[in-house]
Coordinates of C-alpha atoms in Angstrom, one line a residue:
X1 CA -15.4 -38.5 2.4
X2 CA -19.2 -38.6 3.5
X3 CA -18.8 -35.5 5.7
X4 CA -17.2 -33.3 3.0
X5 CA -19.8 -34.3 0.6
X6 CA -22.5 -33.3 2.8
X7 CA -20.5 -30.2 3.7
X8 CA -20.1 -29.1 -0.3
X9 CA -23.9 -28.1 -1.1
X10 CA -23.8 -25.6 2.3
X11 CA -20.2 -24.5 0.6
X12 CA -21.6 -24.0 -3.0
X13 CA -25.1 -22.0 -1.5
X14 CA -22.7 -19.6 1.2
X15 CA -20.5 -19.1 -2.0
X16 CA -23.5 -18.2 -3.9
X17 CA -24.9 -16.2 -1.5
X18 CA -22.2 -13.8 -1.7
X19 CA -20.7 -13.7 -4.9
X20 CA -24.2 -13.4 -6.7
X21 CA -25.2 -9.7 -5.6
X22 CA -24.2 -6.3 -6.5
X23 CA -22.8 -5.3 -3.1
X24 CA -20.1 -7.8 -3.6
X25 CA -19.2 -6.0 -6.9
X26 CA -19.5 -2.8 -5.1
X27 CA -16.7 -4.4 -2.7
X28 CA -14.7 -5.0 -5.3
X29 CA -14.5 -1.3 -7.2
X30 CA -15.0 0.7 -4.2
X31 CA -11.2 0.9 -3.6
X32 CA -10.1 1.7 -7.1
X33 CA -12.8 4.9 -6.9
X34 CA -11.6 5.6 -4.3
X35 CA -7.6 5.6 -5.3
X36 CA -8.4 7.4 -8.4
X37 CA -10.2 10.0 -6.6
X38 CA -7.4 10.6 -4.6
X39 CA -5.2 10.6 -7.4
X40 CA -7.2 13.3 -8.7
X41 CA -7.4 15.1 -5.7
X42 CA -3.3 14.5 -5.1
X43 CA -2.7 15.9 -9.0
X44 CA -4.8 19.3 -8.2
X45 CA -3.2 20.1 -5.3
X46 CA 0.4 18.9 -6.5
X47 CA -0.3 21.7 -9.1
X48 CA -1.0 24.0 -7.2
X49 CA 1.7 23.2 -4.8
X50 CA 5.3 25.2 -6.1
X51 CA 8.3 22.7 -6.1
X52 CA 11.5 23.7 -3.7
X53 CA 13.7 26.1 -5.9
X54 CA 17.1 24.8 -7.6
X55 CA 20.3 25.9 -6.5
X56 CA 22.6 27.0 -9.0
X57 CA 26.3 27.0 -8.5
X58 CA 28.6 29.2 -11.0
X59 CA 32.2 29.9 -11.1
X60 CA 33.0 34.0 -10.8
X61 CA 34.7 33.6 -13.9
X62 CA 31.2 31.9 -15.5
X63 CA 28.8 34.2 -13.5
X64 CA 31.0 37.8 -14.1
X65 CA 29.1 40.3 -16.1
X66 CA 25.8 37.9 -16.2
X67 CA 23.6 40.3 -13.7
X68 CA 20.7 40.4 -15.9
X69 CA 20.7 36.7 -16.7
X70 CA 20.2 35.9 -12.6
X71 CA 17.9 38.7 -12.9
X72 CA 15.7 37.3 -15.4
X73 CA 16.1 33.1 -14.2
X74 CA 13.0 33.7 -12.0
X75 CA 11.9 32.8 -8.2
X76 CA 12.5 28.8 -8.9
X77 CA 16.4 29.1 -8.8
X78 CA 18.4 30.1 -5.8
X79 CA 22.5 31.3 -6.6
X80 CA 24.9 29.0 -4.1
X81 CA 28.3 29.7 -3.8
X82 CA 29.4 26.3 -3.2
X83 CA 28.0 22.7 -4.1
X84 CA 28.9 22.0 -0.4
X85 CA 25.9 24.6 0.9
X86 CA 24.1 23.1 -1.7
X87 CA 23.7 19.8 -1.1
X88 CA 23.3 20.4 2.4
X89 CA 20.4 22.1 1.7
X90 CA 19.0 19.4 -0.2
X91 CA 19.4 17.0 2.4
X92 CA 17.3 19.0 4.7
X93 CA 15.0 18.9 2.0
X94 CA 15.2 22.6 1.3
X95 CA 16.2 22.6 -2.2
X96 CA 15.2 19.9 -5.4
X97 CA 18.6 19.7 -6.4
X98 CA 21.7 22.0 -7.9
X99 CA 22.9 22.5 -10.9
X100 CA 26.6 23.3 -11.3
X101 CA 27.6 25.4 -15.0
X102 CA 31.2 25.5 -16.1
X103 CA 32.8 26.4 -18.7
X104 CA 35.4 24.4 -20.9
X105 CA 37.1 25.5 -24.3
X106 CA 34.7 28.7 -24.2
X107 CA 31.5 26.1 -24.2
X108 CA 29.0 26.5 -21.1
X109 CA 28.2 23.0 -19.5
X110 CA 25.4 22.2 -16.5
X111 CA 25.2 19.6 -14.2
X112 CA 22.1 18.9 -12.5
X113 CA 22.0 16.7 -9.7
X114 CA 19.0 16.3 -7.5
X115 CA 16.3 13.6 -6.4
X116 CA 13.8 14.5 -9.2
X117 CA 13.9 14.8 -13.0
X118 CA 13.8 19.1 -13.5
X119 CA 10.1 19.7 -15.1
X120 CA 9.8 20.5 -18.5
X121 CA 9.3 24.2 -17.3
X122 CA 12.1 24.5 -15.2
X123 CA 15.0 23.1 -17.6
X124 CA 13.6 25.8 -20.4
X125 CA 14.5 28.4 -18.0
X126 CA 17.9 27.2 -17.4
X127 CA 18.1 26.4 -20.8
X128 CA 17.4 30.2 -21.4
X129 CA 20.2 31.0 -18.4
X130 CA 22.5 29.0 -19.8
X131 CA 22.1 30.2 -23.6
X132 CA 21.6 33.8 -22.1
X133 CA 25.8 33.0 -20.9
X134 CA 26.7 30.8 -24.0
X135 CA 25.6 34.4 -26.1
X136 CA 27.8 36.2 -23.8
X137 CA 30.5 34.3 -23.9
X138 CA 30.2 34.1 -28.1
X139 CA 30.3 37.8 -28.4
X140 CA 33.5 38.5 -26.6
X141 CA 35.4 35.6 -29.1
X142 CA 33.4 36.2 -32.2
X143 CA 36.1 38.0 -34.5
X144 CA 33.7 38.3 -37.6
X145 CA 36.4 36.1 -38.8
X146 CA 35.9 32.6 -40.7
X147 CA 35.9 31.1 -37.5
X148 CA 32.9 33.6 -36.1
X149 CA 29.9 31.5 -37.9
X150 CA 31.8 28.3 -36.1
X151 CA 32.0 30.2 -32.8
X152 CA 28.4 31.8 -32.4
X153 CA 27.1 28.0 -33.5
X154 CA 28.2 27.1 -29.9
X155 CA 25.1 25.8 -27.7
X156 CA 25.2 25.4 -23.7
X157 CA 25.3 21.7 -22.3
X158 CA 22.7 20.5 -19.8
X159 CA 23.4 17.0 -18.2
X160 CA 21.0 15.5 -15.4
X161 CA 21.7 13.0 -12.3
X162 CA 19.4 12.1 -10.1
X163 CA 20.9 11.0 -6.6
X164 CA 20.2 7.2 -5.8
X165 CA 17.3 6.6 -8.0
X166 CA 17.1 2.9 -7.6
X167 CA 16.8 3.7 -3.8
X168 CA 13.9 6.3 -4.3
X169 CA 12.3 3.4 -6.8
X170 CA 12.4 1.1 -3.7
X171 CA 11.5 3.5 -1.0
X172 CA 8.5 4.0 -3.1
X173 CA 7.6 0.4 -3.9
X174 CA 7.8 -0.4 -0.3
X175 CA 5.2 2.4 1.1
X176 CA 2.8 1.4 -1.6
X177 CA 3.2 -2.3 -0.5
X178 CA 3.0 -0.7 3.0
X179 CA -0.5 0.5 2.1
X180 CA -2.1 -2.3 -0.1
X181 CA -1.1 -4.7 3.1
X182 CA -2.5 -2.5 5.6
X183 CA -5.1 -0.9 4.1
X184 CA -6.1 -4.1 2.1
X185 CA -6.1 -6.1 5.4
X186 CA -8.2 -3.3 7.3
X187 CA -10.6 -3.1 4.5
X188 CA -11.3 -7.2 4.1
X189 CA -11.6 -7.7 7.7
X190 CA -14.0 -4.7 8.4
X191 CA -16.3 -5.9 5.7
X192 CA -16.5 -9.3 6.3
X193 CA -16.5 -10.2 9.9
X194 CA -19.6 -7.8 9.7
X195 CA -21.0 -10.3 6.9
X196 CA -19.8 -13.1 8.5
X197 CA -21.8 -12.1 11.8
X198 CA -25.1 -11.6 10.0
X199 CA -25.2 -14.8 7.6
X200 CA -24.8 -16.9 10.9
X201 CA -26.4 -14.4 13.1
X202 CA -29.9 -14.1 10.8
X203 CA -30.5 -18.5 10.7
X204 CA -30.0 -18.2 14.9
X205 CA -32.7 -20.3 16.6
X206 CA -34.6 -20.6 13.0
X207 CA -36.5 -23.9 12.5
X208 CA -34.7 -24.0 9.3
X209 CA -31.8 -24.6 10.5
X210 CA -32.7 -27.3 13.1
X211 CA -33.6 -29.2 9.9
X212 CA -30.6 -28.8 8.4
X213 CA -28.6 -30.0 11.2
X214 CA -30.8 -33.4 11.5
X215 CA -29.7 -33.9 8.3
X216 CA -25.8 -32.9 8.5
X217 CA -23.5 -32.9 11.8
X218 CA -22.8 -29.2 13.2
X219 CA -19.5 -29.5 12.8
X220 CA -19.6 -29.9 9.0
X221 CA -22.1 -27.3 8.8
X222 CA -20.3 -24.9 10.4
X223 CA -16.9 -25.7 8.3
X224 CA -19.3 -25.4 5.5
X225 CA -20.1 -21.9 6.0
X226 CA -17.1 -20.7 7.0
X227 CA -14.9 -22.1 3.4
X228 CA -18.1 -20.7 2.1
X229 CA -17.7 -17.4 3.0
X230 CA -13.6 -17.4 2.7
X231 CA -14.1 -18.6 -0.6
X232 CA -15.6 -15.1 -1.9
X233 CA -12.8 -13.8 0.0
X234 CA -10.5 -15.7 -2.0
X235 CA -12.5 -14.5 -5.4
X236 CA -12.8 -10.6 -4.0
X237 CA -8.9 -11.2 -3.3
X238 CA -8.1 -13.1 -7.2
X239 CA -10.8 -10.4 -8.5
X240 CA -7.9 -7.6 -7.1
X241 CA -4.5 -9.7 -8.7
X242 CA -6.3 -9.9 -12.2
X243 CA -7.3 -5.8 -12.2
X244 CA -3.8 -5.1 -10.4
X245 CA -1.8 -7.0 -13.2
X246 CA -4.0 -5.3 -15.8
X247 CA -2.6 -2.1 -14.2
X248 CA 1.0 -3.3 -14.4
X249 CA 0.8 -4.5 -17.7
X250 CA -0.9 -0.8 -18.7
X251 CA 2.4 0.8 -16.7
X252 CA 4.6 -1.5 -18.3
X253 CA 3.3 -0.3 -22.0
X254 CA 5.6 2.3 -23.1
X255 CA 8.8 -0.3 -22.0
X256 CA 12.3 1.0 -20.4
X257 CA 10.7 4.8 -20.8
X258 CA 7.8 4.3 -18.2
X259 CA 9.5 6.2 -15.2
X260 CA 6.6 3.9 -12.9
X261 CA 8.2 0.6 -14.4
X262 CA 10.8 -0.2 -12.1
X263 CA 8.2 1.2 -9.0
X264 CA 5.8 -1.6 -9.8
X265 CA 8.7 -4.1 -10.5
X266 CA 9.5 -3.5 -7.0
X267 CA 5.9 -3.4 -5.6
X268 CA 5.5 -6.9 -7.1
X269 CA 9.3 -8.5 -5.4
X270 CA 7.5 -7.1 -2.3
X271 CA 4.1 -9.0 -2.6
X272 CA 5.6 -12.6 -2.4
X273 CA 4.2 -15.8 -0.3
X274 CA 6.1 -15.0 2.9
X275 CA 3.7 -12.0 3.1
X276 CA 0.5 -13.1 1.6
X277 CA 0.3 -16.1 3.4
X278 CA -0.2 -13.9 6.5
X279 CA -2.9 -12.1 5.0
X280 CA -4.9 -15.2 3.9
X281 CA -4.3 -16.7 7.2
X282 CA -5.6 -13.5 9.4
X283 CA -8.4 -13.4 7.0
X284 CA -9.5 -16.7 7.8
X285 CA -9.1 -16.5 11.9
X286 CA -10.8 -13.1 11.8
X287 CA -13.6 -14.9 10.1
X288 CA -13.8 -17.8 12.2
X289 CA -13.9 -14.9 15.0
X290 CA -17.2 -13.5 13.6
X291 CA -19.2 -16.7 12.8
X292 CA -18.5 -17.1 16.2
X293 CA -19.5 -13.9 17.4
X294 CA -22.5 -13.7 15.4
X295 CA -23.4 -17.4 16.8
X296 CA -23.5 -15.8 20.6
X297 CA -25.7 -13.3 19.6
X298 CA -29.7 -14.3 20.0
X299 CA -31.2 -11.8 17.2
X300 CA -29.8 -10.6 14.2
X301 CA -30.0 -7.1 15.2
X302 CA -27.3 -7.5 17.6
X303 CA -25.2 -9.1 15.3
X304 CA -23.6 -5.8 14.6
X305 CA -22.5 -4.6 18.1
X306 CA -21.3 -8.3 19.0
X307 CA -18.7 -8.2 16.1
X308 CA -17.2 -4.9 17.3
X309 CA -14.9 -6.5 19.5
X310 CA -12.9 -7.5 16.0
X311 CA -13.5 -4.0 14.3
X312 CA -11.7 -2.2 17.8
X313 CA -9.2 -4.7 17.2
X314 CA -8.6 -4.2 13.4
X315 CA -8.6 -0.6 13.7
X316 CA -6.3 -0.5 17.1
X317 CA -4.0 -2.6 14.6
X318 CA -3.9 -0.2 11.4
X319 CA -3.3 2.8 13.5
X320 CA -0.5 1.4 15.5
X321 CA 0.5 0.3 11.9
X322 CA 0.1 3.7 10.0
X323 CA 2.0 5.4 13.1
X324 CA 4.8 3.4 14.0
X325 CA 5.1 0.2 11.2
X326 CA 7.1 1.9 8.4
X327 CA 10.8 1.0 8.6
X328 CA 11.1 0.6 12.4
X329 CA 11.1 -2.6 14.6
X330 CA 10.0 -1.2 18.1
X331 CA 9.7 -3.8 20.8
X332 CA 5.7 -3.2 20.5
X333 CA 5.8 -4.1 16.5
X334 CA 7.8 -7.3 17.9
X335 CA 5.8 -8.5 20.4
X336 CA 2.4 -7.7 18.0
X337 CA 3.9 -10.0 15.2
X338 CA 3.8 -12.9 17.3
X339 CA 0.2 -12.4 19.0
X340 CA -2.0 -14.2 16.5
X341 CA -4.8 -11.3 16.3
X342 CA -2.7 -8.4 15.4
X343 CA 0.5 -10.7 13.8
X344 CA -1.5 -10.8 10.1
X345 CA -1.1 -7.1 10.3
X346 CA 2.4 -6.2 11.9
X347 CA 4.6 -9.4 10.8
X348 CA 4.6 -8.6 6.6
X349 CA 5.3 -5.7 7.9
X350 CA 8.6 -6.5 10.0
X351 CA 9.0 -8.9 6.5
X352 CA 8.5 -6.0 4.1
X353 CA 11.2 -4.3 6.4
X354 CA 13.6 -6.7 6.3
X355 CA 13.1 -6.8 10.3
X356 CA 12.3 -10.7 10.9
X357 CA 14.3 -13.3 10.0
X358 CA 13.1 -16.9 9.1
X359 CA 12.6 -18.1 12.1
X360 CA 10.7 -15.1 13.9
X361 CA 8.5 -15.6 10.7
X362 CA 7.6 -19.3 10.8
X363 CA 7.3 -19.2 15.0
X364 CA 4.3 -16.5 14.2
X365 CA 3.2 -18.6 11.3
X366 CA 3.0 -21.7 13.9
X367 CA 1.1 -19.5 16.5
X368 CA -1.3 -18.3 14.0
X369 CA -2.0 -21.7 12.6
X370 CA -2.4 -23.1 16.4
X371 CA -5.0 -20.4 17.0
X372 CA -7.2 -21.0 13.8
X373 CA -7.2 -24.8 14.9
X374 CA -7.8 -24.7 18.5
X375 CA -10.9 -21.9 17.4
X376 CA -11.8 -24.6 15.0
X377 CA -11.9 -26.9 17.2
X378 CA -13.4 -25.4 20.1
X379 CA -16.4 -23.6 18.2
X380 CA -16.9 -26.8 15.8
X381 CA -17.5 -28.8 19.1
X382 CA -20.5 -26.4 20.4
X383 CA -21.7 -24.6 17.0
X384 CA -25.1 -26.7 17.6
X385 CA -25.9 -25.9 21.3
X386 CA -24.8 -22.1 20.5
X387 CA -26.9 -22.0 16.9
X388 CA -29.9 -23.6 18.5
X389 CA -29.9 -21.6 21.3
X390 CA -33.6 -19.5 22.1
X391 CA -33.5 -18.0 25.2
X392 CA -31.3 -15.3 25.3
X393 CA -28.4 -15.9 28.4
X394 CA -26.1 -12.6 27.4
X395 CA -23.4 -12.5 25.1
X396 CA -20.9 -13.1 28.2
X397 CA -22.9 -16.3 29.4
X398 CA -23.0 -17.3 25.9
X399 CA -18.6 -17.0 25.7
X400 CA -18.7 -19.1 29.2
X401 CA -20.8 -21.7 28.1
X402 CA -18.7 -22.2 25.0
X403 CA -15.4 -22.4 26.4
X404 CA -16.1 -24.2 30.1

């Protein structure tokens, strides 16, 4: 009880320290500039990007005598002579979809089926096909009878279906949740084992710390700074759930009609304990990493290069992660989810999947947790002969003298 309340005023000043500037806010917006610059960027080009055409698949008796309406339905429809070809097609990803038009007691029906909804452009033009057929049709039964006001009253059908949609809704949920893990991980590891290295880094051989440490044991000074620092990791992290429930609230607005509802619905199933727990976890070892780092290091203008051991590693991870960590469970992801270092990273991943079962998960878990407590409790032990250090012995003389 007398150690942690020594240890809370060096918590409360580390918190302060970083929470009370305007980088840290900086942190904390950077990202959504930066999404909604690239969904800027993603709109412009998507407009400027033309859509696969839409088959369209007629019966001869349908199609006969119609030349001019195929002549006039424009570049973004392709004529199929069977929905087999079609759908083919649409596997390979050549096509968005087919529509098939019949005809039934002299009315002209369509069936689209495809991935996506048609755009509001496209379904006017086979709006204008169809009526173009229904006119055709109208003419050749209109008697200028009683019934011929009936007959010419007659309107083409247009029905959609979209293949697999709860499928697509998932497949989507889970590459956004593949991105907010990996590139949320790579981004809060980056930034703060480079803070982390220069807050211990910058009070290295000062005479104000020797006089804190008369005062309070190295061990609880050092735990001190570290829950210090993971603390405005914790508030950067709670600063992200409160603005990314404000944005699923906003998508949730318009109800059952939001087309995004059911994608965030999914992204949210995704982002449950057995994965964030990894993150948290990882956070905190990577952490522990850079205090120690920026401990070995004699002035504070090699704090910097002595953390990059733990930026090579972060970025080794996300790029092994980017290339090879959606949907697959190669024997490399396997064997990375159980190395403490890179199993924060690869692990949710094998999760998110649906590649690891229980018991891979808590075996990593237990690794990872064995790691942040023998670091702990091997850097705790020396902090003081490695903070007061003056002379400057190397970086790799500093690592020996810590561990032997």
């Amino acid at each position: 009880m007398k150690k942690i309340s020594k240890m809370k005023p060096v918590v409360v000043e580390t918190y302060k320290t970083q929470v009370k500037s305007w980088s840290f806010v900086l942190m904390i917006i950077s990202p959504f500039i930066t999404m909604f610059l690239m969904m800027f960027i993603s709109n412009m080009v998507a407009k400027n990007t033309k859509d696969n055409p839409v088959a369209i698949i007629s019966s001869q008796q349908v199609s006969q005598g119609n030349d001019e309406a195929k002549q006039s339905i424009g570049s973004d429809f392709k004529f199929y002579v069977n929905e087999h070809s079609a759908k083919k097609d649409v596997d390979k990803g050549k096509l968005e979809g087919y529509i098939l038009v019949s005809k039934d007691n002299e009315t002209v029906s369509a069936s689209y089926k495809g991935n996506t909804n048609l755009s509001k452009e496209r379904k006017n033009q086979i709006l204008k096909y169809l009526e173009s057929i229904q006119n055709d049709v109208n003419q050749k039964h209109a008697n200028l009878s009683d019934e011929q006001v009936h007959i010419l009253d007659k309107k083409p059908i247009l029905k959609e279906h979209l293949f697999d949609v709860e499928g697509n809704d998932k497949k989507s949920a889970n590459s956004i949740t593949f991105y907010i893990l990996v590139l949320g991980l790579y981004f809060l590891v980056t930034t703060y084992s480079n803070i982390t290295a220069y807050e211990i880094a910058k009070e290295k051989g000062g005479k104000v710390v020797e006089i804190i440490l008369s005062s309070i044991d190295a061990k609880s000074y050092f735990l001190g700074r570290i829950i210090g620092i993971f603390a405005a990791i914790l508030t950067h992290i709670g600063a992200y759930v409160i603005l990314g429930s404000f944005a699923f609230l906003v998508i949730n607005y318009k109800g059952d009609g939001n087309p995004y509802q059911k994608i965030a619905l999914h992204t949210l199933k995704n982002m449950d304990w057995s994965v964030l727990i990894y993150i948290i976890l990882g956070l905190f070892l990577y952490v522990i990493l850079s205090a120690f780092c920026g401990a070995l290091v004699k002035r504070i203008e090699d704090a910097s290069r002595a953390v990059q051991p733990i930026s090579y590693m972060a970025i080794t991870c996300f790029f092994i992660a980017t290339a090879i960590g959606r949907g697959s469970d190669s024997i490399l992801l396997k064997v990375l989810s159980y190395i403490p270092f890179s199993s924060p990273f690869f692990m949710p991943l094998r999760i998110l999947n649906g590649n690891a079962s229980i018991i891979e998960s808590l075996i990593s878990l237990l690794l990872l947790l064995t790691t942040i407590y023998t670091f702990i409790f091997i850097i705790s032990k020396r902090y003081s002969d490695l903070i007061l250090q003056k002379e400057n012995i190397g970086f790799f003389k500093a690592l020996k003298k810590i561990f032997l």
